[in-house]
XYZ file of C-alpha atoms in Angstrom:
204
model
C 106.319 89.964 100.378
C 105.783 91.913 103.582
C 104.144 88.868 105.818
C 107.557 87.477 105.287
C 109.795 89.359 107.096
C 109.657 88.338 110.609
C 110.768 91.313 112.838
C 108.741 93.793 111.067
C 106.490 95.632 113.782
C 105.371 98.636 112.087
C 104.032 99.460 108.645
C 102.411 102.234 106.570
C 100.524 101.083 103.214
C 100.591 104.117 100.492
C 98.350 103.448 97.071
C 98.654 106.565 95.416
C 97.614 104.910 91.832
C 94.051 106.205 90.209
C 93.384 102.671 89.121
C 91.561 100.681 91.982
C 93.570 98.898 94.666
C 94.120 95.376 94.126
C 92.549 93.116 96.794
C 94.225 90.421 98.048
C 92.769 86.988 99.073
C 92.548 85.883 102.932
C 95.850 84.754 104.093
C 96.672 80.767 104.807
C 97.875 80.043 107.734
C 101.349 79.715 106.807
C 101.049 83.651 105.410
C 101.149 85.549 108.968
C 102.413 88.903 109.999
C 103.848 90.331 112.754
C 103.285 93.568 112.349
C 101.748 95.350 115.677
C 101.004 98.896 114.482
C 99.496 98.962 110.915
C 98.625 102.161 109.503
C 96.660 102.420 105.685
C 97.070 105.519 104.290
C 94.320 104.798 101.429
C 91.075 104.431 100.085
C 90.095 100.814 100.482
C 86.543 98.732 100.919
C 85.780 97.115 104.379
C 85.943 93.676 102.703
C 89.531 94.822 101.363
C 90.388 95.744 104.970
C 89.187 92.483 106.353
C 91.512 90.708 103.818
C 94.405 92.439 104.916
C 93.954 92.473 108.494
C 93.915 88.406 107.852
C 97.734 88.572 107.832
C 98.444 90.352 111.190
C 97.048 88.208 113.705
C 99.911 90.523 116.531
C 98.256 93.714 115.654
C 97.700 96.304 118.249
C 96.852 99.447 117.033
C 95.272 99.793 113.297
C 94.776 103.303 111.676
C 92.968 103.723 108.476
C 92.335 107.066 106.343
C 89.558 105.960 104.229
C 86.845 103.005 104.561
C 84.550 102.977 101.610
C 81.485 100.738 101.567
C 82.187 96.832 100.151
C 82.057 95.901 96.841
C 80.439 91.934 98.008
C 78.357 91.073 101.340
C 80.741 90.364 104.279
C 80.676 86.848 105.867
C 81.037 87.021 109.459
C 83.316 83.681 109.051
C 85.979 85.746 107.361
C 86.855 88.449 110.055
C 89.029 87.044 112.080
C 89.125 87.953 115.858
C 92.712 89.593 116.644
C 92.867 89.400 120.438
C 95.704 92.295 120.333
C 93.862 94.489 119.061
C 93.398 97.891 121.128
C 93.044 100.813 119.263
C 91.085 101.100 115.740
C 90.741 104.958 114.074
C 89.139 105.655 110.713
C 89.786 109.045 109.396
C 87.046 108.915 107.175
C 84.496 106.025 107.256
C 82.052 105.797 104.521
C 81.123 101.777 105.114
C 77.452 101.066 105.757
C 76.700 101.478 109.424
C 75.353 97.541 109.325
C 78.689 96.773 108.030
C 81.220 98.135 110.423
C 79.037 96.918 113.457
C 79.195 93.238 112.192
C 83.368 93.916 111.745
C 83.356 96.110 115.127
C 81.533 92.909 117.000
C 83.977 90.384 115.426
C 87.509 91.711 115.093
C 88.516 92.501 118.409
C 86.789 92.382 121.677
C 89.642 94.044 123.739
C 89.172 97.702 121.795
C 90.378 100.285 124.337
C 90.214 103.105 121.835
C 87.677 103.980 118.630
C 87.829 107.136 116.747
C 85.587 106.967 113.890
C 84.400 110.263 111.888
C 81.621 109.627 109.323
C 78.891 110.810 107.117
C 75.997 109.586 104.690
C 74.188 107.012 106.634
C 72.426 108.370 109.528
C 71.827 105.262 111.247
C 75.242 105.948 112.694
C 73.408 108.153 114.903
C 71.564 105.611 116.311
C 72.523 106.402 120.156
C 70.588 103.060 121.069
C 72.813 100.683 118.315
C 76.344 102.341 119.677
C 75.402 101.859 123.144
C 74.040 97.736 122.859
C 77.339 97.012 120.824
C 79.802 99.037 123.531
C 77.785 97.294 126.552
C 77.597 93.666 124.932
C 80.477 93.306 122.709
C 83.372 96.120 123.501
C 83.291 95.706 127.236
C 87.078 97.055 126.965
C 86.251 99.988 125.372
C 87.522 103.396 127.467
C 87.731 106.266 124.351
C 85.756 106.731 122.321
C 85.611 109.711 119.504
C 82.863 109.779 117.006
C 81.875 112.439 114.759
C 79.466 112.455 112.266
C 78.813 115.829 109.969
C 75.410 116.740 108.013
C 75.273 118.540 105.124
C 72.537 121.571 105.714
C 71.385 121.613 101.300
C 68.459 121.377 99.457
C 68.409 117.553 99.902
C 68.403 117.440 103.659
C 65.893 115.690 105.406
C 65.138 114.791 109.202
C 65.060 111.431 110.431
C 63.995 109.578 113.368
C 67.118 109.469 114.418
C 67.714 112.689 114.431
C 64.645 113.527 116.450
C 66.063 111.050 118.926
C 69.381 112.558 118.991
C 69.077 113.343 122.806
C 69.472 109.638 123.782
C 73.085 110.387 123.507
C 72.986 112.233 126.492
C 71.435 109.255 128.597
C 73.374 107.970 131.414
C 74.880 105.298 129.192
C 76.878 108.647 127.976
C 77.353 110.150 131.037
C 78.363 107.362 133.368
C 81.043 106.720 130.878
C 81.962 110.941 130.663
C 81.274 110.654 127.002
C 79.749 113.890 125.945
C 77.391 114.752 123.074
C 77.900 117.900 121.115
C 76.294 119.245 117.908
C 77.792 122.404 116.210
C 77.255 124.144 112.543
C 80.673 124.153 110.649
C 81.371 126.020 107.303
C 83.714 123.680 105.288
C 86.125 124.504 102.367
C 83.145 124.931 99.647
C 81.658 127.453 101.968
C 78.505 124.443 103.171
C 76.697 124.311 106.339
C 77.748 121.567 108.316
C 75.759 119.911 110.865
C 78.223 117.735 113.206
C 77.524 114.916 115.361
C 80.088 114.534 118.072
C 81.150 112.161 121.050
C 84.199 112.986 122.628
C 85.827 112.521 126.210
C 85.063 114.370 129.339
C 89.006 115.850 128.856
C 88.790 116.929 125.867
C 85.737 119.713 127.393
């Protein structure tokens, strides 16, 4: 098993099966890692990532392609804080916004860097939620890079938080040179795309 060989630093999970990936349980004490840069490259549930990150207590940098909404209610008692943690990215997160602030606020309060791009629930445009949770619980935080993209169909709808959109450009934002964009984008199927951005002042 992987958790058993000690001088392993680095590792890439690949589940290219079309049957579901098989979770694992939380790990025992006796079942640690020490991986430090831990890269999974496929779908999984955010209660399926919590169970893996259970085993690499040394990580420092985590990468994920795809976070899908959990299959069960999270228990804030079973993320477990990893203290090395610095830099989190999520290709493609389609958790509950609820969900990855409760594992946000509890896995790792040193996060220098977040890249997150998302869709579906618009309460990740909540510019009030991202900044309480960056002031009061990722004090570390330096980078962050969030998109979040619209699709312009029949079904589209405003929101309040979409009418409130400008509080990302409050000088929560500013002081911090985090910048606000929003742009229409045609993707492969030939669909409007509203996106959401936040990116750094260097990347202008």
């Amino acid at each position: 098993m992987i958790v058993k060989l000690p001088m392993l630093k680095y590792n890439k999970l690949s589940f290219n099966s079309l049957e579901s990936f098989i979770p694992i349980p939380i790990a025992t004490t006796e079942q640690f890692s020490s991986i430090k840069d831990l890269i999974i490259d496929h779908c999984c549930t955010l209660d399926e990532l919590i169970a893996i990150l259970s085993y690499t207590p040394k990580l420092c940098r985590l990468t994920c392609r795809q976070i899908n909404e959990s299959k069960k209610n999270i228990l804030k008692d079973t993320v477990n804080v990893i203290s090395s943690l610095t830099r989190i990215s999520i290709t493609k997160c389609y958790a509950e916004y609820d969900e990855l602030e409760m594992f946000l606020t509890k896995i790792s309060p040193q996060v220098q860097v977040l890249r997150i791009n998302t869709l579906k629930d618009v309460t990740y445009l909540d510019a009030n939620r991202w900044a309480r949770i960056i002031s009061q619980n990722l004090l570390e935080l330096n980078t962050f890079e969030f998109q979040y993209n619209d699709l312009i169909d029949e079904d589209f709808k405003t929101t309040v938080y979409h009418e409130l959109i400008n509080r990302f450009n409050s000088s929560f934002w500013i002081k911090r040179k985090w910048f606000f964009k929003i742009s229409i984008q045609t993707d492969s199927w030939d669909d409007n795309v509203i996106v959401y951005s936040i990116f750094p002042y260097r990347f202008i």
